[in-house]
mmCIF file of C-alpha atoms and ligand atoms in Angstrom:
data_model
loop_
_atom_site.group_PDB
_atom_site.id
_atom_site.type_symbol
_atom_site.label_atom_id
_atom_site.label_comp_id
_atom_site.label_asym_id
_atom_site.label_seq_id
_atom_site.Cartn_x
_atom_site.Cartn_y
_atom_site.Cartn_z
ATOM 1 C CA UNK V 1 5.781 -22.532 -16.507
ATOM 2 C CA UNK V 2 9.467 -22.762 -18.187
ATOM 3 C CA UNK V 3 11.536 -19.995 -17.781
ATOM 4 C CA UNK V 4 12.962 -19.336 -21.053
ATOM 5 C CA UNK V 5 12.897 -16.230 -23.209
ATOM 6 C CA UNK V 6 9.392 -15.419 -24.200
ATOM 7 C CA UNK V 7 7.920 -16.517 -21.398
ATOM 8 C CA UNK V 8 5.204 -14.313 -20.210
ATOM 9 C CA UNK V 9 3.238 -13.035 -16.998
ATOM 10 C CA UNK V 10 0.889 -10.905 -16.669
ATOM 11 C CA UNK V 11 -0.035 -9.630 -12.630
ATOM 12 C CA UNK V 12 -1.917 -7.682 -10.781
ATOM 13 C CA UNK V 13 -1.126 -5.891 -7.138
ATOM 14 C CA UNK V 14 -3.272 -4.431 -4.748
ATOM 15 C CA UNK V 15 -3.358 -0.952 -3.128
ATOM 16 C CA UNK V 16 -2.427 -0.779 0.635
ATOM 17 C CA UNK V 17 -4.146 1.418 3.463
ATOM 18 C CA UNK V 18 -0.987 2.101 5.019
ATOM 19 C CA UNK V 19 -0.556 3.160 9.259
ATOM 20 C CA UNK V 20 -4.126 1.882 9.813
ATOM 21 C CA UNK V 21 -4.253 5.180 12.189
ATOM 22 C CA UNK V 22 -1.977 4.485 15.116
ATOM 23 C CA UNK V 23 1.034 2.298 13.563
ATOM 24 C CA UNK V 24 2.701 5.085 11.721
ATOM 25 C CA UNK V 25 5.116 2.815 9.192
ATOM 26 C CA UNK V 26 4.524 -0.457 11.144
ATOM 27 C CA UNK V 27 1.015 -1.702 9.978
ATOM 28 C CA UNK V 28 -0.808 -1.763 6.608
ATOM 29 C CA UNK V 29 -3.669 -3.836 5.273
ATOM 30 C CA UNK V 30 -4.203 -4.557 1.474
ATOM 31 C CA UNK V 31 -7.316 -4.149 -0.540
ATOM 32 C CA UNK V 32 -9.023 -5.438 -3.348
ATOM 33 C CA UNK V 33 -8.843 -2.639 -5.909
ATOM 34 C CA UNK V 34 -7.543 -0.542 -7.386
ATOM 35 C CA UNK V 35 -3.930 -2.127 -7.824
ATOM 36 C CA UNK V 36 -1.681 -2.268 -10.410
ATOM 37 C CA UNK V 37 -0.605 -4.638 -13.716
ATOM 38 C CA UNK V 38 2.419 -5.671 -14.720
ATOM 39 C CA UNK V 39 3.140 -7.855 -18.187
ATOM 40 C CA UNK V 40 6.452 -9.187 -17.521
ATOM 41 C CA UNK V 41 8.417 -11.527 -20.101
ATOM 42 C CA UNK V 42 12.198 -13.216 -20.142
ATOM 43 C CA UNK V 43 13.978 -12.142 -23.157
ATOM 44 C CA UNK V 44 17.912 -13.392 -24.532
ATOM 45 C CA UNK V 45 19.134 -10.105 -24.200
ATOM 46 C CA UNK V 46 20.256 -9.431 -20.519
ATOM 47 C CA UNK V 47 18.731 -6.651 -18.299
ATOM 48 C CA UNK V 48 15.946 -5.175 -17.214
ATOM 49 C CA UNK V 49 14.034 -2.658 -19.506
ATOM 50 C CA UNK V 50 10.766 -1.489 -19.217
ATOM 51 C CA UNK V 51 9.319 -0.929 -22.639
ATOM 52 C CA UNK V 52 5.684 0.489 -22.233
ATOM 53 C CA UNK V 53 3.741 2.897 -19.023
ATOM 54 C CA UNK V 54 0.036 3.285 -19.435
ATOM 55 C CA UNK V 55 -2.388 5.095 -17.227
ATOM 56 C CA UNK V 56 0.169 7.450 -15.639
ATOM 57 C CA UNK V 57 -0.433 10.434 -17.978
ATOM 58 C CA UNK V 58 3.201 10.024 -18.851
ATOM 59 C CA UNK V 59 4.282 10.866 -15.722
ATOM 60 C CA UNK V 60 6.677 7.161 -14.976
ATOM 61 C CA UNK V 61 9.943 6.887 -16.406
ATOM 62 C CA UNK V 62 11.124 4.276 -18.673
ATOM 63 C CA UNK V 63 14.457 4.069 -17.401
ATOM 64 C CA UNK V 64 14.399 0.971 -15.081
ATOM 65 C CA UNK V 65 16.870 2.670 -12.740
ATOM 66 C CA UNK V 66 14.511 5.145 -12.396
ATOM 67 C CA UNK V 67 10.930 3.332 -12.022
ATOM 68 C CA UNK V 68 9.772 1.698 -8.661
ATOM 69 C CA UNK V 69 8.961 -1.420 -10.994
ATOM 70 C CA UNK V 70 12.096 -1.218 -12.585
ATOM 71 C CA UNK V 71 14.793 -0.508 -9.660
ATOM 72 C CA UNK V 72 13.287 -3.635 -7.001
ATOM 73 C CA UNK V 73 13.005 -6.066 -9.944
ATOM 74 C CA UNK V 74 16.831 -4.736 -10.725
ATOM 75 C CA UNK V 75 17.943 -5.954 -7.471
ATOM 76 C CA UNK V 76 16.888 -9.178 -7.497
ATOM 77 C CA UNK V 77 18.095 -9.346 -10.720
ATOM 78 C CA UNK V 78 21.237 -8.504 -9.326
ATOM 79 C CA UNK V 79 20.473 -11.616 -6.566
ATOM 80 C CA UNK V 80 19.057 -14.157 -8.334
ATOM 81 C CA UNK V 81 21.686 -13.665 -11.492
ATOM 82 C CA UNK V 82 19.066 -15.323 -14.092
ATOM 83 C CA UNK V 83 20.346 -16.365 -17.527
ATOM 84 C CA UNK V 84 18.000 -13.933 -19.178
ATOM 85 C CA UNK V 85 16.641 -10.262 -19.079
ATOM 86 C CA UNK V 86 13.648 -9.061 -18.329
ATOM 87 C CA UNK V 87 10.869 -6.910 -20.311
ATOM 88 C CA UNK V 88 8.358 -5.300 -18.458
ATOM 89 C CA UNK V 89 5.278 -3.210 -19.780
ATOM 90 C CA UNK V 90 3.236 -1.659 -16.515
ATOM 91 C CA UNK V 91 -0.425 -0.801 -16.794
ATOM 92 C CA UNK V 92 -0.988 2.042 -13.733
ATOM 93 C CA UNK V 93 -4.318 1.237 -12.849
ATOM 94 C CA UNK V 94 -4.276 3.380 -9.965
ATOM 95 C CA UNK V 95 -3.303 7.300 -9.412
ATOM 96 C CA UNK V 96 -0.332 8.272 -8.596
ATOM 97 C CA UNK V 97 0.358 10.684 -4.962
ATOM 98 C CA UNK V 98 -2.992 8.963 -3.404
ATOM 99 C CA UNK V 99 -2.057 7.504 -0.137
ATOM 100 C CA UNK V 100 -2.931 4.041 -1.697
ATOM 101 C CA UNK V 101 0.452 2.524 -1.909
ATOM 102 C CA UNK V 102 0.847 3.238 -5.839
ATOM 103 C CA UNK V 103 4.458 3.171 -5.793
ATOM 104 C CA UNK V 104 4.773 -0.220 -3.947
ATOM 105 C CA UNK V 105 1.993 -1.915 -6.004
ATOM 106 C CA UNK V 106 4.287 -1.401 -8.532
ATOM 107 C CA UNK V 107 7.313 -2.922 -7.134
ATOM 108 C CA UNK V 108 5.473 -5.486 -5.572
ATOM 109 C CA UNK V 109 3.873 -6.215 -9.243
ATOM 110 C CA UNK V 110 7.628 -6.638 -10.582
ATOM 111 C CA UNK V 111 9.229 -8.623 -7.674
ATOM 112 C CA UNK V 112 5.956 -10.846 -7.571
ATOM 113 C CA UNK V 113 5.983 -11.591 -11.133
ATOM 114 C CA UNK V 114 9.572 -11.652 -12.145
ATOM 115 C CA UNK V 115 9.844 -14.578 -9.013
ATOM 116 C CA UNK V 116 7.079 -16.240 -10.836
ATOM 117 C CA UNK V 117 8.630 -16.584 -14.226
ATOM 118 C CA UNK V 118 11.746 -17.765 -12.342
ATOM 119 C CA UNK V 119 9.793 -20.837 -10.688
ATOM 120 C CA UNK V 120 9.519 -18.621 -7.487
ATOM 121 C CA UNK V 121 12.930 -19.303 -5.943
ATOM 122 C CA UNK V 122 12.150 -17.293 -3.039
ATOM 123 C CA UNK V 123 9.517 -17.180 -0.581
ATOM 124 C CA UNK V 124 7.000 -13.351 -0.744
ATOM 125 C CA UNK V 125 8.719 -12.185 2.450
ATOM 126 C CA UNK V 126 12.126 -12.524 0.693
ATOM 127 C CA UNK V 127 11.005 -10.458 -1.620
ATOM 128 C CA UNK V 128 9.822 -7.880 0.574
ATOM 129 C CA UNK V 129 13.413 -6.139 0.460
ATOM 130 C CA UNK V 130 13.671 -5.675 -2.681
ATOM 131 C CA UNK V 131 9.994 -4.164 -2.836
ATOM 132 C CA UNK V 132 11.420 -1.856 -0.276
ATOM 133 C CA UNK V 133 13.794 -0.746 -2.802
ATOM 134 C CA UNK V 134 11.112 1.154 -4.639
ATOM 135 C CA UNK V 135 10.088 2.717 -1.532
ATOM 136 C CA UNK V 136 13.469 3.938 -1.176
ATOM 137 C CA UNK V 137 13.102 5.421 -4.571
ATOM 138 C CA UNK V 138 9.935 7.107 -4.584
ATOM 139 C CA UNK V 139 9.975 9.140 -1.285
ATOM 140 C CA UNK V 140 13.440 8.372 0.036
ATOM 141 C CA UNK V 141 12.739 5.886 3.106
ATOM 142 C CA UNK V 142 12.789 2.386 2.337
ATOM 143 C CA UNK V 143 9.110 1.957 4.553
ATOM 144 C CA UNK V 144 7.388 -1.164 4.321
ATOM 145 C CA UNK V 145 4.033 -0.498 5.567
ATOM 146 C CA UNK V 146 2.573 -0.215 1.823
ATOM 147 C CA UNK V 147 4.812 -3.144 -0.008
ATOM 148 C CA UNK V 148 4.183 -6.397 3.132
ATOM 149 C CA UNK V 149 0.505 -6.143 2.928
ATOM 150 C CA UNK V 150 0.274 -5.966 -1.046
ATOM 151 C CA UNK V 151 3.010 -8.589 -1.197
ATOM 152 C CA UNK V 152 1.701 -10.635 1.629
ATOM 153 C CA UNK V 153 -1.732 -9.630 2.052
ATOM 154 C CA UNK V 154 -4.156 -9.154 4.534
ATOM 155 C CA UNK V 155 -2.914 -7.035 8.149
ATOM 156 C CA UNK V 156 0.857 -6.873 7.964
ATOM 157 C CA UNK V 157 2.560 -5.132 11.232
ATOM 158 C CA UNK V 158 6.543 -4.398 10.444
ATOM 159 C CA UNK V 159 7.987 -5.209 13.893
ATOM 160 C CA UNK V 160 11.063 -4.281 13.168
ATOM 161 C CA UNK V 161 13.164 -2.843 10.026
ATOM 162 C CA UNK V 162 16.604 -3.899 11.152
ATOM 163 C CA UNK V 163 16.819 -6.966 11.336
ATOM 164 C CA UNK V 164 13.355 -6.928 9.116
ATOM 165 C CA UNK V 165 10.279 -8.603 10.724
ATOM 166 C CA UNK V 166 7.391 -8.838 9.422
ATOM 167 C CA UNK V 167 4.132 -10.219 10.672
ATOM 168 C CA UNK V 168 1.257 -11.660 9.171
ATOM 169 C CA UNK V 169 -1.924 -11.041 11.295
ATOM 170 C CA UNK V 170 -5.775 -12.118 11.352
ATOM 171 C CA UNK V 171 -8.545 -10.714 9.435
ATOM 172 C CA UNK V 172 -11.667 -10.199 11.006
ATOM 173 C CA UNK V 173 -14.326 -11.768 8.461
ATOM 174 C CA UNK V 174 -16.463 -8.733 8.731
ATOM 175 C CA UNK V 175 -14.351 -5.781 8.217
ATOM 176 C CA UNK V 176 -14.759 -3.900 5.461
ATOM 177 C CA UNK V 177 -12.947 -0.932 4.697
ATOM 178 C CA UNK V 178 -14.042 2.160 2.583
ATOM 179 C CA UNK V 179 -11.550 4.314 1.133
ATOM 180 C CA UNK V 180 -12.490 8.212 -0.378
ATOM 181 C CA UNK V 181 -9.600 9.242 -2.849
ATOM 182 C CA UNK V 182 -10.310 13.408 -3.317
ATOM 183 C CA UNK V 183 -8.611 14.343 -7.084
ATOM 184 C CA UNK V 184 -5.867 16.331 -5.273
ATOM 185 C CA UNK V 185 -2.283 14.610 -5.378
ATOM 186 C CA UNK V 186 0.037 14.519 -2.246
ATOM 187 C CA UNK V 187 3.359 12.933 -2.935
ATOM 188 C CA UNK V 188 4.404 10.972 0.721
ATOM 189 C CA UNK V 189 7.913 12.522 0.284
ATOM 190 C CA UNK V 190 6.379 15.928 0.837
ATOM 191 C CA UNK V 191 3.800 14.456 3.188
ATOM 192 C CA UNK V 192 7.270 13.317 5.295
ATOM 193 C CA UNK V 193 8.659 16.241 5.757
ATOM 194 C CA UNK V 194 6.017 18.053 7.621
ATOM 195 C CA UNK V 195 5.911 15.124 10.627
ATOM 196 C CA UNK V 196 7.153 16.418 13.812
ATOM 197 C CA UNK V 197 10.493 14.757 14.814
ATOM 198 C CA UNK V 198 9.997 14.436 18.302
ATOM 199 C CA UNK V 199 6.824 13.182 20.167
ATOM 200 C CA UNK V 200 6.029 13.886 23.322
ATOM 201 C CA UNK V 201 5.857 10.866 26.058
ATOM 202 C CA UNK V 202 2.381 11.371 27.226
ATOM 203 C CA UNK V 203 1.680 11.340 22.885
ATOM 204 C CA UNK V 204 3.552 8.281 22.516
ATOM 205 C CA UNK V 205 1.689 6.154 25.414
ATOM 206 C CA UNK V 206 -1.445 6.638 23.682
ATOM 207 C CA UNK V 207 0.003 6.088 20.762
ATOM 208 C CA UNK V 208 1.377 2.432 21.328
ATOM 209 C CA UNK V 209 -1.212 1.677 23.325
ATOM 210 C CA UNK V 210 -4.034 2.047 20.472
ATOM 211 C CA UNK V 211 -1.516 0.167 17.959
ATOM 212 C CA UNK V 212 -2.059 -2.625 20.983
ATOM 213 C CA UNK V 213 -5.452 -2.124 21.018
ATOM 214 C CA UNK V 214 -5.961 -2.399 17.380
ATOM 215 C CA UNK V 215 -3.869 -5.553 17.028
ATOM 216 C CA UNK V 216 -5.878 -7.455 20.038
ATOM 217 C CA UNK V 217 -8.960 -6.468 18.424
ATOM 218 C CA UNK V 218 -7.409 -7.799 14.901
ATOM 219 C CA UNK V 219 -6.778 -11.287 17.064
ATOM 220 C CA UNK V 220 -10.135 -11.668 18.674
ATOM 221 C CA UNK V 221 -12.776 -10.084 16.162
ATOM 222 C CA UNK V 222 -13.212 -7.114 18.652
ATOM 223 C CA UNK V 223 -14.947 -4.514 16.049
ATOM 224 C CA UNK V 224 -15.915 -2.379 19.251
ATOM 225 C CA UNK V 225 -12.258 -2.602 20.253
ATOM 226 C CA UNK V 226 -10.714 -1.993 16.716
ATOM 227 C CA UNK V 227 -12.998 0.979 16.723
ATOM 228 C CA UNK V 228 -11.730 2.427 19.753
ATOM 229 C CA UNK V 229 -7.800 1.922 18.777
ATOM 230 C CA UNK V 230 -8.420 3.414 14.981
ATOM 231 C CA UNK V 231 -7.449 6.801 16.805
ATOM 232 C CA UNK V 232 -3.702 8.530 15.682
ATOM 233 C CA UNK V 233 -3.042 11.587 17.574
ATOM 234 C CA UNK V 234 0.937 12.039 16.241
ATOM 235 C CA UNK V 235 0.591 11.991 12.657
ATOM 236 C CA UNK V 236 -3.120 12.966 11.777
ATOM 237 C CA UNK V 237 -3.141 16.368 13.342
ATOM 238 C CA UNK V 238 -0.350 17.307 11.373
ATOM 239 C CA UNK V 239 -0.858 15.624 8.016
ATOM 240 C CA UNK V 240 -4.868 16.540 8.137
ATOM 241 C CA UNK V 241 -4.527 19.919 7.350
ATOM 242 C CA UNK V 242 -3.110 18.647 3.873
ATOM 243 C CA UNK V 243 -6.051 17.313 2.890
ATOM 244 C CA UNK V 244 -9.256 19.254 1.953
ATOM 245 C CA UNK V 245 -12.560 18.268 3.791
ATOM 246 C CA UNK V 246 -10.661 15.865 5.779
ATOM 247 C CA UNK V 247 -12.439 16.971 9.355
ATOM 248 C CA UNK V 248 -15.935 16.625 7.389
ATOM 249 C CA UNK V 249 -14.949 13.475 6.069
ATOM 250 C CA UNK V 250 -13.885 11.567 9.268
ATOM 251 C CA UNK V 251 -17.013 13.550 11.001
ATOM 252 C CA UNK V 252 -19.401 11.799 8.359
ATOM 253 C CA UNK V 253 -17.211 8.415 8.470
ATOM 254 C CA UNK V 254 -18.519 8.156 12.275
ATOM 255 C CA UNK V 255 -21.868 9.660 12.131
ATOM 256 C CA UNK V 256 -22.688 6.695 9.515
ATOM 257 C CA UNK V 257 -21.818 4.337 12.215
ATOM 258 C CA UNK V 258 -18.136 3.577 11.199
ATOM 259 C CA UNK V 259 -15.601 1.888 13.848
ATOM 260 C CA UNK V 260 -13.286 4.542 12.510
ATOM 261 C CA UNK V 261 -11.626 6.952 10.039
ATOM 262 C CA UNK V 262 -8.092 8.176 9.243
ATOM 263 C CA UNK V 263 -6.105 8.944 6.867
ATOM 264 C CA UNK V 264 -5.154 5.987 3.983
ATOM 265 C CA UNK V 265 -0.881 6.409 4.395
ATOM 266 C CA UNK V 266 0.209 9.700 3.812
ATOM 267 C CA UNK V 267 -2.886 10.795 1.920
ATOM 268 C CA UNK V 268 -5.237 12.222 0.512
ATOM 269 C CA UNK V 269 -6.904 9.138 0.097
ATOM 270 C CA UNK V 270 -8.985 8.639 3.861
ATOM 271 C CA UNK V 271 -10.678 5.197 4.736
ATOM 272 C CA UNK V 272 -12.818 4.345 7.096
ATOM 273 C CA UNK V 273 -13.069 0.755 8.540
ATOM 274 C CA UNK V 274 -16.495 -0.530 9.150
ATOM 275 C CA UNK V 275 -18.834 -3.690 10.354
ATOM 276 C CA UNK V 276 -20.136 -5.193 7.035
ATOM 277 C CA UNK V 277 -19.803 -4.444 3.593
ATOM 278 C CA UNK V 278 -22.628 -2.473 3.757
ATOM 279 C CA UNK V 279 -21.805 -0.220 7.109
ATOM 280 C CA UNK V 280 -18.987 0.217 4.847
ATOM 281 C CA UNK V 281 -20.699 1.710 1.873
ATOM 282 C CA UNK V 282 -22.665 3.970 3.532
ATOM 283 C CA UNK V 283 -19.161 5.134 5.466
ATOM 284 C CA UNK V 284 -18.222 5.621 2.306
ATOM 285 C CA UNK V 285 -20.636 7.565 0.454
ATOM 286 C CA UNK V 286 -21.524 10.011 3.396
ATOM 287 C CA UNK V 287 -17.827 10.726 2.912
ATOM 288 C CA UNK V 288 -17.998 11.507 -0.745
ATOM 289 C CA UNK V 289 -21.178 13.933 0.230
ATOM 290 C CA UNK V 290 -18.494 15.879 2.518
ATOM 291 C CA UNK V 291 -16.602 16.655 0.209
ATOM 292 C CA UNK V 292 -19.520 17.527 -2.363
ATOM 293 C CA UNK V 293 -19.620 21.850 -1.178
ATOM 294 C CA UNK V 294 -15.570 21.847 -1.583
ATOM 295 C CA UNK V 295 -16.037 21.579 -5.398
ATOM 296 C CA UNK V 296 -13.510 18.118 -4.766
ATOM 297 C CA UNK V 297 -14.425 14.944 -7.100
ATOM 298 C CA UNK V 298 -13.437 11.590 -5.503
ATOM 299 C CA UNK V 299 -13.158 8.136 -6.024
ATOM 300 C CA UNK V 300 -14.837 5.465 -3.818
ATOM 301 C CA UNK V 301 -13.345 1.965 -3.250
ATOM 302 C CA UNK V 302 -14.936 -0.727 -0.730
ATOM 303 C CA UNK V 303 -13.401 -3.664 -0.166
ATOM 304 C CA UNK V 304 -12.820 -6.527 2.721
ATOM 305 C CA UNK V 305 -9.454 -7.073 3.548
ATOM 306 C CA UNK V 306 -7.893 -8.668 0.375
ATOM 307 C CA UNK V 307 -5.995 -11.796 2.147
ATOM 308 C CA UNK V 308 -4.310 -12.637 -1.368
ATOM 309 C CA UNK V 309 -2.018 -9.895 -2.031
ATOM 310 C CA UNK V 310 -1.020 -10.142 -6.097
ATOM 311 C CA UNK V 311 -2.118 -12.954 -8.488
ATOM 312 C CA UNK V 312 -1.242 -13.676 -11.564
ATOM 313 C CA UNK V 313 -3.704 -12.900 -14.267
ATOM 314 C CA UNK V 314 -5.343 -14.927 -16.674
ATOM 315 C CA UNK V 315 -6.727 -14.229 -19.774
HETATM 316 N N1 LIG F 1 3.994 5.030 6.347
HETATM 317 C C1 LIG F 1 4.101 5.833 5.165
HETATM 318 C C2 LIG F 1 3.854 7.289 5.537
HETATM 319 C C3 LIG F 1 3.073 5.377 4.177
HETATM 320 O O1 LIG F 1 2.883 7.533 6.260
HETATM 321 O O2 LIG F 1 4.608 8.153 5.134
HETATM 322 C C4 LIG F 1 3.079 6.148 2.897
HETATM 323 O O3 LIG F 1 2.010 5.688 2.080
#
């Protein structure tokens, strides 16, 4: 592909289950859908400009500065110092406040496909920064637990922010994961500000020490052992009363023989990870039933663990 003005992309980028239970901001896997499109194209006239939102009920700004998309494709803008501007037109094919990384997909989607049209000058963990950047925007803490695993794919554990370290880890072929989005919106800013600021000791031993579990059992297959470390006794407490039907939801998720349920980054979205694609399914619909007395609709997504991140599209 030359990168000259008219040059076009069009790219998709997955959702993200983000804290995976115990690694509050430090882990994330991606999925296969829902995710987001972005139709990106060089143009003579210099900056970035987003000229058309679908699927967001009108919700998105335009103004770049102001757009997830738009500000961490502005930064590397601001890096990279191309000859030409940028057009962007994003197609939200995913709700917004769902616990299903919506915001990063979309930054991801920009920073993935502007490098693309550019000849891909830098590597998908370069990028990751200025993915972060929409992060920053949309709930005020530049987290990267959403943004590595759709830009990266697959199980991505954040070691550390500063310097940033990011690490790429196995998937186990058979894990499937089955995500239950309830139609009620939770924006993670709000969903932020109701986490407890200091954790006790005793809280935090158990805490690491699942996250250690969980990544062992990532290495070596271990579903029994990924089972047992899917268990977050900080966050969930707090951030489950948000969410309607959540207890009858996990309570289903295990009864139907999943290795575990929590909630899908700051929710309302919950998934449940399970042996099989179909162990996964029936996770998954047992979940929906929960919720069926609440009067709540919900979406159902199953998926392995998407090990691509985003693609470009063909047509
Ligand atoms: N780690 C972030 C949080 C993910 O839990 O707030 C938000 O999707």
């Amino acid at each position: 592909m030359k990168a000259e003005p008219g040059t076009t992309i069009r790219v998709f980028a997955p959702a993200t289950v983000a804290n995976v239970a115990c690694g509050f901001d430090s882990l994330g896997f991606a999925i296969n859908e829902p995710g987001d499109e972005l139709v990106l194209t060089l143009t003579e006239k210099p900056g970035v400009r987003i000229i058309e939102i679908t699927g967001d009920g009108g919700r998105l700004p335009l103004d770049a500065e102001k757009n997830t998309a738009g500000v961490s494709v502005i930064k590397l803008w601001q890096k990279l110092q191309p000859e030409f501007g940028l057009e962007m037109k994003l197609h939200k094919k995913m709700p917004l406040g769902s616990g299903l990384g919506s915001s990063s997909a979309s930054s991801v989607a920009s920073v993935f496909g502007a490098n693309e049209l550019l000849g891909n000058p830098l590597s998908r963990k370069d990028l990751l920064p200025f993915a972060m950047e929409g992060e920053r925007l949309a709930c005020g803490v530049a987290h990267a637990d959403n943004a590595g695993p759709s830009l990266m794919g697959g199980f991505v554990l954040i070691r550390s922010y500063d310097p940033l370290d990011v690490i790429q880890l196995p998937n186990p072929p058979e894990l499937f994961c089955a995500v239950v989005h309830p139609h009620v919106e939770i924006m993670t800013e709000d969903a932020r500000k109701v986490l407890r600021r200091r954790i006790r000791l005793e809280d935090a031993v158990v805490q690491w020490s699942n996250l250690g579990g969980l990544i062992s059992g990532l290495y070596t297959s271990d579903y029994a052992l990924i089972g047992r470390s899917l268990n977050d006794i900080i966050f969930e407490p707090v951030r489950s009363l948000l969410i309607p039907g959540f207890d009858q939801m996990k309570q289903a998720a295990m009864d139907s023989g999943a290795l575990g349920c929590s909630i899908s980054g700051s929710g309302p979205s919950v998934f449940a990870l399970a042996k099989g694609e179909e162990s996964a399914r029936a996770a998954g619909q047992a979940m929906q039933e929960a919720l069926k007395p609440l009067g709540l609709d919900s979406d159902l997504f199953i998926s392995p663990v998407n090990a691509e991140g985003p693609r470009v599209l063909k047509d």
